[in-house]
Tab-separated table of C-alpha atoms in Angstrom:
chain	number	residue	atom	x	y	z
A	1	MET	CA	0.000	0.000	0.000
A	2	ARG	CA	1.361	3.404	-0.973
A	3	ASN	CA	2.012	6.024	1.698
A	4	LYS	CA	1.873	9.306	-0.207
A	5	SER	CA	3.200	11.514	2.620
A	6	LYS	CA	6.127	9.196	3.210
A	7	ASP	CA	6.872	8.992	-0.517
A	8	ILE	CA	6.848	12.804	-0.801
A	9	ALA	CA	9.149	13.154	2.211
A	10	VAL	CA	11.631	10.505	1.036
A	11	THR	CA	11.657	11.894	-2.509
A	12	GLY	CA	11.943	15.494	-1.256
A	13	PHE	CA	14.878	14.646	1.012
A	14	ALA	CA	16.544	12.776	-1.820
A	15	LEU	CA	16.101	15.784	-4.084
A	16	PHE	CA	17.539	18.064	-1.387
A	17	SER	CA	20.651	15.919	-1.195
A	18	MET	CA	21.038	15.770	-4.956
A	19	PHE	CA	20.929	19.570	-5.047
A	20	PHE	CA	22.993	20.142	-1.914
A	21	GLY	CA	26.515	19.419	-3.062
A	22	ALA	CA	29.823	21.142	-3.565
A	23	GLY	CA	28.602	24.567	-4.681
A	24	ASN	CA	25.961	24.737	-1.978
A	25	LEU	CA	28.667	24.368	0.664
A	26	LEU	CA	31.127	26.715	-1.049
A	27	PHE	CA	29.053	29.772	-1.915
A	28	PRO	CA	26.686	30.655	1.023
A	29	PRO	CA	29.506	31.108	3.604
A	30	TYR	CA	31.471	33.229	1.125
A	31	LEU	CA	28.344	35.266	0.404
A	32	GLY	CA	27.909	35.932	4.126
A	33	LEU	CA	31.566	36.895	4.503
A	34	VAL	CA	31.531	39.526	1.739
A	35	SER	CA	28.057	40.864	2.636
A	36	GLY	CA	28.449	41.339	6.394
A	37	GLN	CA	25.310	42.799	7.942
A	38	SER	CA	23.634	42.706	4.511
A	39	TRP	CA	23.787	38.905	4.471
A	40	ILE	CA	19.987	38.591	4.432
A	41	VAL	CA	19.742	40.717	1.261
A	42	SER	CA	22.414	38.552	-0.379
A	43	LEU	CA	20.640	35.425	0.816
A	44	ILE	CA	17.383	36.526	-0.838
A	45	GLY	CA	19.167	36.964	-4.179
A	46	PHE	CA	20.925	33.634	-3.741
A	47	VAL	CA	17.706	31.761	-2.907
A	48	LEU	CA	15.888	33.305	-5.875
A	49	ALA	CA	18.668	32.354	-8.314
A	50	ASP	CA	19.123	28.908	-6.796
A	51	VAL	CA	15.954	27.542	-5.156
A	52	GLY	CA	13.480	29.734	-7.061
A	53	LEU	CA	14.818	28.960	-10.512
A	54	ALA	CA	15.340	25.296	-9.647
A	55	LEU	CA	11.671	24.937	-8.633
A	56	LEU	CA	10.569	26.632	-11.870
A	57	VAL	CA	12.680	24.161	-13.827
A	58	MET	CA	11.253	21.260	-11.820
A	59	ALA	CA	7.728	22.465	-12.630
A	60	ALA	CA	8.469	22.728	-16.348
A	61	SER	CA	10.242	19.365	-16.397
A	62	ALA	CA	7.430	17.660	-14.489
A	63	LYS	CA	4.962	19.112	-16.977
A	64	CYS	CA	7.024	17.509	-19.742
A	65	SER	CA	7.233	14.110	-17.982
A	66	GLY	CA	10.833	14.758	-16.970
A	67	ASP	CA	11.991	15.025	-20.584
A	68	LEU	CA	14.453	17.938	-20.896
A	69	ASP	CA	14.150	17.906	-24.690
A	70	LYS	CA	10.412	18.570	-24.416
A	71	VAL	CA	11.092	21.606	-22.223
A	72	LEU	CA	13.317	23.040	-24.940
A	73	ASN	CA	11.587	21.612	-27.996
A	74	ARG	CA	9.683	24.662	-29.211
A	75	ALA	CA	12.950	26.583	-29.676
A	76	GLY	CA	13.725	24.190	-32.529
A	77	LYS	CA	15.024	20.647	-32.698
A	78	ASN	CA	18.703	21.505	-33.170
A	79	THR	CA	18.617	24.361	-30.657
A	80	SER	CA	16.958	22.202	-28.023
A	81	LYS	CA	19.494	19.424	-28.488
A	82	LEU	CA	22.399	21.874	-28.242
A	83	ILE	CA	21.092	23.601	-25.110
A	84	GLY	CA	20.117	20.288	-23.500
A	85	ILE	CA	23.506	18.691	-24.110
A	86	ALA	CA	25.331	21.829	-22.917
A	87	ALA	CA	23.245	21.962	-19.730
A	88	VAL	CA	23.697	18.273	-18.938
A	89	LEU	CA	27.447	18.419	-19.611
A	90	CYS	CA	27.713	21.408	-17.241
A	91	ILE	CA	25.904	19.640	-14.424
A	92	GLY	CA	27.659	16.432	-15.444
A	93	PRO	CA	31.238	15.466	-16.221
A	94	LEU	CA	32.565	18.888	-17.270
A	95	LEU	CA	31.876	20.902	-14.120
A	96	ALA	CA	29.475	19.899	-11.355
A	97	ILE	CA	30.307	16.210	-10.875
A	98	PRO	CA	34.121	16.675	-10.810
A	99	ARG	CA	33.617	19.583	-8.393
A	100	THR	CA	31.985	17.247	-5.874
A	101	ALA	CA	35.114	15.091	-5.588
A	102	ALA	CA	37.508	18.056	-5.637
A	103	THR	CA	35.545	19.776	-2.868
A	104	THR	CA	35.438	16.636	-0.739
A	105	PHE	CA	39.203	16.234	-1.043
A	106	GLU	CA	40.051	19.893	-0.346
A	107	MET	CA	37.456	20.608	2.361
A	108	GLY	CA	37.002	17.190	3.959
A	109	ILE	CA	40.173	15.160	3.610
A	110	THR	CA	43.057	17.674	3.416
A	111	PRO	CA	42.182	19.538	6.678
A	112	ILE	CA	42.444	16.244	8.580
A	113	LEU	CA	45.446	14.628	6.884
A	114	GLY	CA	47.292	17.795	5.810
A	115	GLU	CA	48.457	18.879	2.370
A	116	MET	CA	48.989	15.942	0.014
A	117	ASN	CA	50.439	15.491	-3.451
A	118	ILE	CA	48.660	14.791	-6.706
A	119	THR	CA	49.022	11.037	-6.216
A	120	ALA	CA	46.810	11.198	-3.123
A	121	SER	CA	44.273	13.275	-5.062
A	122	VAL	CA	44.190	10.707	-7.877
A	123	ILE	CA	43.745	7.810	-5.442
A	124	PHE	CA	40.930	9.654	-3.665
A	125	SER	CA	39.147	10.458	-6.940
A	126	ILE	CA	39.256	6.770	-7.916
A	127	ILE	CA	37.727	5.753	-4.565
A	128	PHE	CA	35.095	8.530	-4.677
A	129	PHE	CA	33.897	7.757	-8.178
A	130	GLY	CA	34.146	4.013	-7.642
A	131	LEU	CA	31.633	4.433	-4.811
A	132	THR	CA	29.515	6.782	-6.947
A	133	LEU	CA	29.416	4.213	-9.742
A	134	ALA	CA	28.488	1.396	-7.356
A	135	LEU	CA	25.516	3.407	-6.036
A	136	THR	CA	24.434	4.705	-9.462
A	137	ILE	CA	24.592	1.626	-11.673
A	138	ARG	CA	21.080	0.589	-10.548
A	139	PRO	CA	18.980	3.696	-11.294
A	140	SER	CA	15.811	2.459	-9.613
A	141	LYS	CA	17.535	2.431	-6.218
A	142	VAL	CA	19.155	5.885	-6.416
A	143	VAL	CA	16.356	7.924	-4.783
A	144	ASP	CA	15.698	5.474	-1.947
A	145	ILE	CA	19.408	5.112	-1.101
A	146	ILE	CA	19.793	8.884	-0.875
A	147	GLY	CA	16.428	9.792	0.660
A	148	LYS	CA	16.250	7.142	3.389
A	149	VAL	CA	19.891	6.790	4.438
A	150	LEU	CA	22.253	9.557	3.375
A	151	THR	CA	20.091	12.701	3.641
A	152	PRO	CA	18.901	12.343	7.261
A	153	THR	CA	22.521	11.916	8.346
A	154	LEU	CA	23.569	14.988	6.352
A	155	LEU	CA	20.770	17.139	7.803
A	156	ILE	CA	21.611	16.125	11.398
A	157	VAL	CA	25.283	17.029	10.992
A	158	LEU	CA	24.428	20.341	9.265
A	159	ALA	CA	21.954	21.211	12.038
A	160	ILE	CA	24.617	20.637	14.702
A	161	LEU	CA	27.006	22.984	12.905
A	162	ILE	CA	24.467	25.766	12.267
A	163	VAL	CA	22.907	25.722	15.744
A	164	LYS	CA	26.357	25.869	17.347
A	165	GLY	CA	27.268	28.835	15.114
A	166	ILE	CA	24.099	30.715	16.071
A	167	ILE	CA	24.473	30.087	19.824
A	168	THR	CA	28.200	30.905	19.952
A	169	PRO	CA	29.038	33.013	16.870
A	170	ILE	CA	32.687	33.303	15.906
A	171	GLY	CA	32.560	37.116	15.576
A	172	ASP	CA	30.470	40.196	14.864
A	173	LEU	CA	28.935	41.183	11.545
A	174	ASN	CA	30.693	43.782	9.427
A	175	PRO	CA	28.404	46.810	8.888
A	176	GLU	CA	30.042	47.384	5.484
A	177	ALA	CA	29.836	44.957	2.562
A	178	MET	CA	33.219	44.112	1.007
A	179	ILE	CA	31.975	43.744	-2.559
A	180	GLU	CA	31.612	46.203	-5.452
A	181	ASN	CA	28.274	44.721	-6.567
A	182	ASN	CA	25.239	45.308	-4.413
A	183	PRO	CA	24.585	42.349	-2.047
A	184	PHE	CA	21.459	41.242	-3.937
A	185	GLN	CA	23.315	41.075	-7.266
A	186	GLU	CA	26.157	39.181	-5.617
A	187	GLY	CA	23.602	36.711	-4.284
A	188	ILE	CA	22.206	36.209	-7.806
A	189	SER	CA	25.706	35.626	-9.221
A	190	GLN	CA	26.640	33.118	-6.528
A	191	GLY	CA	23.276	31.390	-6.960
A	192	TYR	CA	24.029	30.789	-10.630
A	193	LEU	CA	27.301	29.079	-9.731
A	194	THR	CA	25.568	26.317	-7.753
A	195	MET	CA	24.181	25.019	-11.087
A	196	ASP	CA	21.048	23.784	-9.280
A	197	ALA	CA	18.643	25.191	-11.889
A	198	LEU	CA	20.552	23.322	-14.590
A	199	GLY	CA	20.578	20.217	-12.435
A	200	ALA	CA	16.842	20.422	-11.768
A	201	ALA	CA	16.018	19.809	-15.426
A	202	ALA	CA	17.965	16.558	-15.430
A	203	LEU	CA	17.180	15.483	-11.860
A	204	ALA	CA	13.446	15.692	-12.583
A	205	THR	CA	13.932	12.623	-14.780
A	206	VAL	CA	15.403	10.656	-11.862
A	207	ILE	CA	12.632	11.788	-9.511
A	208	ILE	CA	9.789	11.009	-11.927
A	209	THR	CA	11.268	7.559	-12.655
A	210	SER	CA	11.374	6.829	-8.927
A	211	ILE	CA	7.783	8.051	-8.435
A	212	HIS	CA	6.608	5.868	-11.330
A	213	GLU	CA	8.312	2.816	-9.820
A	214	LYS	CA	6.527	3.486	-6.520
A	215	GLY	CA	3.251	2.861	-8.343
A	216	TYR	CA	2.197	6.356	-9.367
A	217	VAL	CA	1.446	5.934	-13.070
A	218	ASN	CA	-1.069	8.762	-13.594
A	219	SER	CA	0.616	11.822	-15.156
A	220	ARG	CA	-1.144	14.271	-12.854
A	221	ASP	CA	-0.100	12.321	-9.768
A	222	LYS	CA	3.517	12.280	-10.941
A	223	VAL	CA	3.525	16.027	-11.545
A	224	LYS	CA	1.907	16.752	-8.163
A	225	LEU	CA	4.287	14.505	-6.238
A	226	THR	CA	7.297	15.905	-8.076
A	227	MET	CA	6.306	19.473	-7.221
A	228	LYS	CA	5.550	18.636	-3.590
A	229	ALA	CA	8.901	16.875	-3.300
A	230	GLY	CA	10.512	19.929	-4.899
A	231	LEU	CA	8.855	22.166	-2.306
A	232	VAL	CA	10.169	19.990	0.533
A	233	ALA	CA	13.659	20.194	-0.959
A	234	GLY	CA	13.349	23.967	-1.508
A	235	ILE	CA	12.371	24.677	2.099
A	236	ALA	CA	15.223	22.520	3.426
A	237	LEU	CA	17.712	24.223	1.088
A	238	THR	CA	16.572	27.718	2.119
A	239	LEU	CA	16.945	26.943	5.821
A	240	VAL	CA	20.407	25.471	5.367
A	241	TYR	CA	21.520	28.344	3.104
A	242	GLY	CA	20.370	30.855	5.701
A	243	GLY	CA	22.407	29.137	8.385
A	244	LEU	CA	25.550	28.832	6.284
A	245	THR	CA	25.333	32.438	5.035
A	246	TYR	CA	25.033	33.676	8.608
A	247	LEU	CA	28.043	31.576	9.658
A	248	GLY	CA	30.073	33.217	6.888
A	249	ALA	CA	28.909	36.655	8.014
A	250	THR	CA	30.307	36.000	11.512
A	251	LEU	CA	33.788	36.017	9.939
A	252	SER	CA	33.285	39.401	8.250
A	253	ASN	CA	34.421	41.649	11.109
A	254	LEU	CA	37.151	39.753	12.945
A	255	PRO	CA	40.076	41.803	14.369
A	256	GLY	CA	42.663	42.520	11.701
A	257	ASN	CA	40.153	41.550	8.976
A	258	PRO	CA	41.983	38.290	8.086
A	259	TYR	CA	39.380	37.231	5.488
A	260	GLY	CA	38.429	39.277	2.439
A	261	VAL	CA	36.942	38.972	-1.041
A	262	ASN	CA	39.934	36.963	-2.260
A	263	THR	CA	39.521	34.288	0.406
A	264	PRO	CA	39.238	30.863	-1.339
A	265	GLN	CA	35.695	29.540	-0.949
A	266	ALA	CA	36.937	26.049	-0.111
A	267	SER	CA	38.814	27.322	2.955
A	268	LEU	CA	35.889	29.132	4.616
A	269	MET	CA	34.013	26.073	5.844
A	270	VAL	CA	37.287	24.769	7.280
A	271	VAL	CA	37.757	28.052	9.164
A	272	ILE	CA	34.148	28.042	10.414
A	273	THR	CA	34.089	24.456	11.698
A	274	ASN	CA	37.530	24.822	13.248
A	275	GLY	CA	36.433	28.051	14.956
A	276	LEU	CA	33.275	26.457	16.349
A	277	PHE	CA	34.534	23.002	17.322
A	278	GLY	CA	38.338	23.058	17.129
A	279	TYR	CA	39.954	19.933	15.685
A	280	PRO	CA	36.748	17.837	16.056
A	281	GLY	CA	35.196	20.397	13.713
A	282	LYS	CA	37.342	19.013	10.926
A	283	ILE	CA	35.710	15.624	11.465
A	284	VAL	CA	32.262	17.282	11.384
A	285	LEU	CA	33.163	19.085	8.164
A	286	CYS	CA	34.493	15.908	6.588
A	287	ALA	CA	31.172	14.182	7.312
A	288	ILE	CA	29.145	17.105	5.885
A	289	VAL	CA	31.229	17.481	2.752
A	290	SER	CA	31.481	13.760	2.044
A	291	LEU	CA	27.748	13.158	2.400
A	292	ALA	CA	26.716	16.304	0.500
A	293	CYS	CA	29.067	15.779	-2.393
A	294	LEU	CA	28.543	12.020	-2.683
A	295	THR	CA	24.758	12.349	-2.837
A	296	THR	CA	25.040	15.054	-5.480
A	297	ALA	CA	27.521	13.027	-7.530
A	298	ILE	CA	25.157	10.031	-7.403
A	299	GLY	CA	22.121	12.085	-8.468
A	300	LEU	CA	23.872	13.959	-11.279
A	301	THR	CA	25.628	10.866	-12.623
A	302	SER	CA	22.317	9.015	-12.751
A	303	ALA	CA	20.613	12.006	-14.409
A	304	THR	CA	23.366	12.293	-17.032
A	305	GLY	CA	23.121	8.576	-17.809
A	306	LYS	CA	19.349	8.781	-18.233
A	307	TYR	CA	19.541	11.871	-20.433
A	308	PHE	CA	22.027	10.491	-22.957
A	309	SER	CA	20.272	7.135	-23.005
A	310	SER	CA	17.012	8.965	-23.745
A	311	ILE	CA	18.244	11.236	-26.558
A	312	THR	CA	19.902	8.267	-28.324
A	313	ASN	CA	16.770	6.110	-27.942
A	314	GLY	CA	18.677	3.608	-25.811
A	315	LYS	CA	21.568	3.185	-28.245
A	316	LEU	CA	23.877	4.654	-25.635
A	317	LYS	CA	23.263	2.400	-22.650
A	318	TYR	CA	22.704	3.931	-19.214
A	319	GLU	CA	25.344	1.684	-17.641
A	320	ILE	CA	27.988	2.597	-20.236
A	321	THR	CA	27.245	6.311	-19.862
A	322	VAL	CA	27.605	6.358	-16.077
A	323	ILE	CA	30.903	4.465	-16.313
A	324	VAL	CA	32.260	7.018	-18.819
A	325	VAL	CA	30.974	9.916	-16.682
A	326	CYS	CA	32.661	8.556	-13.562
A	327	VAL	CA	35.999	7.967	-15.296
A	328	PHE	CA	36.026	11.385	-17.002
A	329	SER	CA	34.908	13.179	-13.811
A	330	ALA	CA	37.653	11.474	-11.821
A	331	ILE	CA	40.221	12.934	-14.228
A	332	VAL	CA	38.786	16.481	-14.227
A	333	SER	CA	38.407	16.563	-10.438
A	334	ASN	CA	42.188	16.529	-10.029
A	335	PHE	CA	42.422	20.064	-11.473
A	336	GLY	CA	41.059	21.356	-8.144
A	337	VAL	CA	38.044	23.379	-6.971
A	338	GLY	CA	39.457	26.808	-7.860
A	339	THR	CA	40.205	25.874	-11.457
A	340	ILE	CA	36.806	24.235	-11.967
A	341	ILE	CA	34.947	27.265	-10.547
A	342	LYS	CA	36.980	29.692	-12.676
A	343	PHE	CA	36.274	27.635	-15.785
A	344	SER	CA	32.569	27.186	-15.025
A	345	GLY	CA	31.576	30.829	-14.496
A	346	PRO	CA	31.572	32.074	-18.136
A	347	ILE	CA	29.949	28.877	-19.429
A	348	LEU	CA	27.107	29.066	-16.910
A	349	GLU	CA	26.458	32.754	-17.591
A	350	ILE	CA	25.764	31.827	-21.227
A	351	VAL	CA	23.813	28.576	-20.775
A	352	TYR	CA	21.792	29.540	-17.676
A	353	PRO	CA	19.754	32.492	-19.057
A	354	VAL	CA	18.775	30.665	-22.264
A	355	LEU	CA	17.534	27.678	-20.287
A	356	MET	CA	15.672	29.949	-17.859
A	357	VAL	CA	13.851	31.792	-20.645
A	358	LEU	CA	12.688	28.555	-22.261
A	359	VAL	CA	11.645	27.069	-18.908
A	360	ILE	CA	9.520	30.097	-18.024
A	361	MET	CA	7.927	30.142	-21.484
A	362	THR	CA	7.222	26.399	-21.179
A	363	LEU	CA	5.217	27.032	-18.013
A	364	VAL	CA	2.861	29.300	-19.979
A	365	SER	CA	3.243	27.501	-23.313
A	366	GLU	CA	-0.523	27.068	-23.832
A	367	ASN	CA	-0.787	30.846	-24.221
A	368	ILE	CA	2.025	31.091	-26.787
A	369	LYS	CA	0.769	29.883	-30.171
A	370	ASN	CA	3.849	30.621	-32.291
A	371	ASP	CA	7.014	28.536	-31.862
A	372	ASN	CA	9.046	31.386	-33.341
A	373	ALA	CA	8.442	33.309	-30.115
A	374	PHE	CA	10.492	30.648	-28.326
A	375	LYS	CA	13.187	30.803	-31.000
A	376	GLY	CA	13.368	34.604	-30.915
A	377	ALA	CA	13.587	34.704	-27.129
A	378	ALA	CA	16.281	32.007	-27.043
A	379	LEU	CA	18.371	33.707	-29.734
A	380	ALA	CA	18.167	37.181	-28.142
A	381	THR	CA	19.040	35.778	-24.717
A	382	PHE	CA	21.976	33.808	-26.086
A	383	VAL	CA	23.416	36.850	-27.906
A	384	VAL	CA	23.119	39.156	-24.870
A	385	SER	CA	24.543	36.521	-22.512
A	386	LEU	CA	27.453	35.826	-24.858
A	387	LEU	CA	28.224	39.554	-25.204
A	388	SER	CA	27.940	40.029	-21.418
A	389	VAL	CA	30.513	37.318	-20.803
A	390	ALA	CA	32.782	38.737	-23.533
A	391	ASN	CA	32.494	42.166	-21.925
A	392	SER	CA	33.360	40.842	-18.457
A	393	LEU	CA	36.462	39.179	-19.881
A	394	TRP	CA	37.650	41.688	-22.498
A	395	GLN	CA	35.453	44.836	-22.110
A	396	VAL	CA	34.236	44.582	-25.719
A	397	ALA	CA	30.508	45.249	-25.194
A	398	PRO	CA	30.089	47.829	-22.416
A	399	PHE	CA	26.480	48.522	-23.456
A	400	THR	CA	25.461	45.212	-21.834
A	401	THR	CA	26.026	46.783	-18.419
A	402	LYS	CA	23.553	49.581	-19.291
A	403	LEU	CA	20.666	47.309	-20.242
A	404	PRO	CA	17.628	47.273	-17.933
A	405	LEU	CA	18.018	45.034	-14.860
A	406	ALA	CA	21.781	44.633	-15.489
A	407	THR	CA	22.400	45.715	-11.889
A	408	PHE	CA	20.586	42.601	-10.725
A	409	GLY	CA	22.241	40.243	-13.205
A	410	PHE	CA	19.133	39.999	-15.405
A	411	ASN	CA	20.121	42.148	-18.399
A	412	TRP	CA	18.839	39.389	-20.699
A	413	ILE	CA	15.174	39.665	-19.665
A	414	ILE	CA	14.149	42.671	-21.805
A	415	PRO	CA	16.032	41.389	-24.911
A	416	ALA	CA	14.313	38.011	-24.400
A	417	ILE	CA	10.888	39.692	-24.347
A	418	VAL	CA	11.749	41.731	-27.455
A	419	GLY	CA	13.025	38.581	-29.195
A	420	ALA	CA	9.831	36.735	-28.312
A	421	LEU	CA	7.655	39.570	-29.654
A	422	ILE	CA	9.620	39.743	-32.920
A	423	GLY	CA	9.484	35.946	-33.254
A	424	SER	CA	5.744	35.904	-32.680
A	425	CYS	CA	5.330	38.212	-35.693
A	426	ILE	CA	7.022	35.666	-37.972
A	427	LYS	CA	4.667	33.068	-39.425
A	428	ASN	CA	4.979	29.634	-37.828
A	429	SER	CA	6.262	27.035	-40.285
A	430	ALA	CA	5.307	23.897	-38.392
A	431	ARG	CA	3.627	22.820	-35.222
A	432	SER	CA	5.884	21.514	-32.522
A	433	SER	CA	5.487	18.303	-30.600
A	434	MET	CA	5.894	20.436	-27.498
A	435	TYR	CA	2.334	21.564	-28.027
A	436	GLU	CA	1.221	18.063	-27.241
A	437	ILE	CA	2.557	17.964	-23.697
A	438	GLU	CA	0.308	16.227	-21.243
C-alpha cells in the first residue's frame, strides 16, 4: 500500500541531497563573509537564483514528464538538443560532478590529513567515483538510497554545525559589505554558480522515474508529487543556506580583517568548523562534505546517464554512460576546486539564461501559439549573454552593463521579451510536438 506523505518526504529529502553538493557548501559562507550585515539581502538573491529557478525548472520538467528535450523543444530541434547537451554536460562530467570530488578532497580530507600530493588526489578520486558508480549503476535504487539513508545523516550534521554557530558566533557582523556589486546582485551571481537550476532539469527525470516505480502511473499524480517533493527540498535548502550564510557573516568583522573577497571559498568552511569546534570540527566538516558531495555526484551521474540514453533512444546504454561519466569526472576533479569554478563561471552565464527563458515560457506555453516566439527569445538571450561574458572578460561590449536590470544580473530579460515579440510576428512554419505535452 502506498504512503503518499512518506513517498513525498523521502523523494523530497533525496532531491535536497542531490541539489545540496559542492557549490551549496562553497558559496553561502562566502556570500555571508563579503556581505556582512547585509547577508539577508544577499541570501534573498541567492535563494531566488538557486531555489526559485530550480523549482521553476522542476515544474516545467514535471509538466514535460521529466523530458528535458520537451522543455526546450519549441525553440527548434537543433537548438533544443544543443542547449540540452550543454546543460547536462555542465551539471555532469565537465563541471558539477568533478567539483563534488575536488571539494570533498580539499574541504574534507586535506584539513584532517594535511596537504597531500597529486598522487593522493588521484587515489581519492578513484575511490570517490568508484563508490559513486556502485551506487548509481542501478537507477531504480538511487532515490531510496539517498532519501532514506544519506540525507537524514547529512541534515543532522548540518543542524549541529548551524545551531552551534548561532548560539556561539565566531565574531560580529561587518556593517560594510566588502563587494563592489550590491549584495542582492552578488547573491544572484553566486546562486548561478551552484548550477542547481541546470541540475533540476535533469534530476526531474530521476525523480519522476522513482515516483513511477513506486506505483504512481497517472501523469497528474507524478507532476503533483514531483512538485511537492521539490517544495520539501526547496524549504530545506533555504533553511540550510540561511544558516551557512550567517556563519560566513560571523567572519566578516574579525580583528585585523583576516578574510576578504579573495579568500578561497573552499577554505571558509574549514575556518568556520575549526572556529566552532576546534579539531573535532574538521571531522564534522568531513562528514558534511562527504555526504553532501557524494549524494550530489550520485544524483547527477544518474541524471546524465538517463539523459544520454534517452536522446539516443537507448543506443547509448545507461550503464555505459555512467561508467564514462565517472571515469572522465575522476580525471577532471584533479584540477582542483578553484580551477573548476573559474572555468565554469563564463559557461554558466551563457547557458543559464537561455535555459531559464525557455523554462519560463514552457510554463505558460498554452498561451504562446507561435514557436518562433520561443526561437526569438532564445536567440536574443543567447546573444546578450554571450556579449555580457565577452564584456566581463575583455570589455568589448560595455552597453550590456547599461541594459535594464543589469544591476541585478538579469540584463537578458528585456532582450528576451523583445526577441519573443519579434518571433511571434514571424509566421509559424510547423507545429511543434511540445504543443502536445500532457
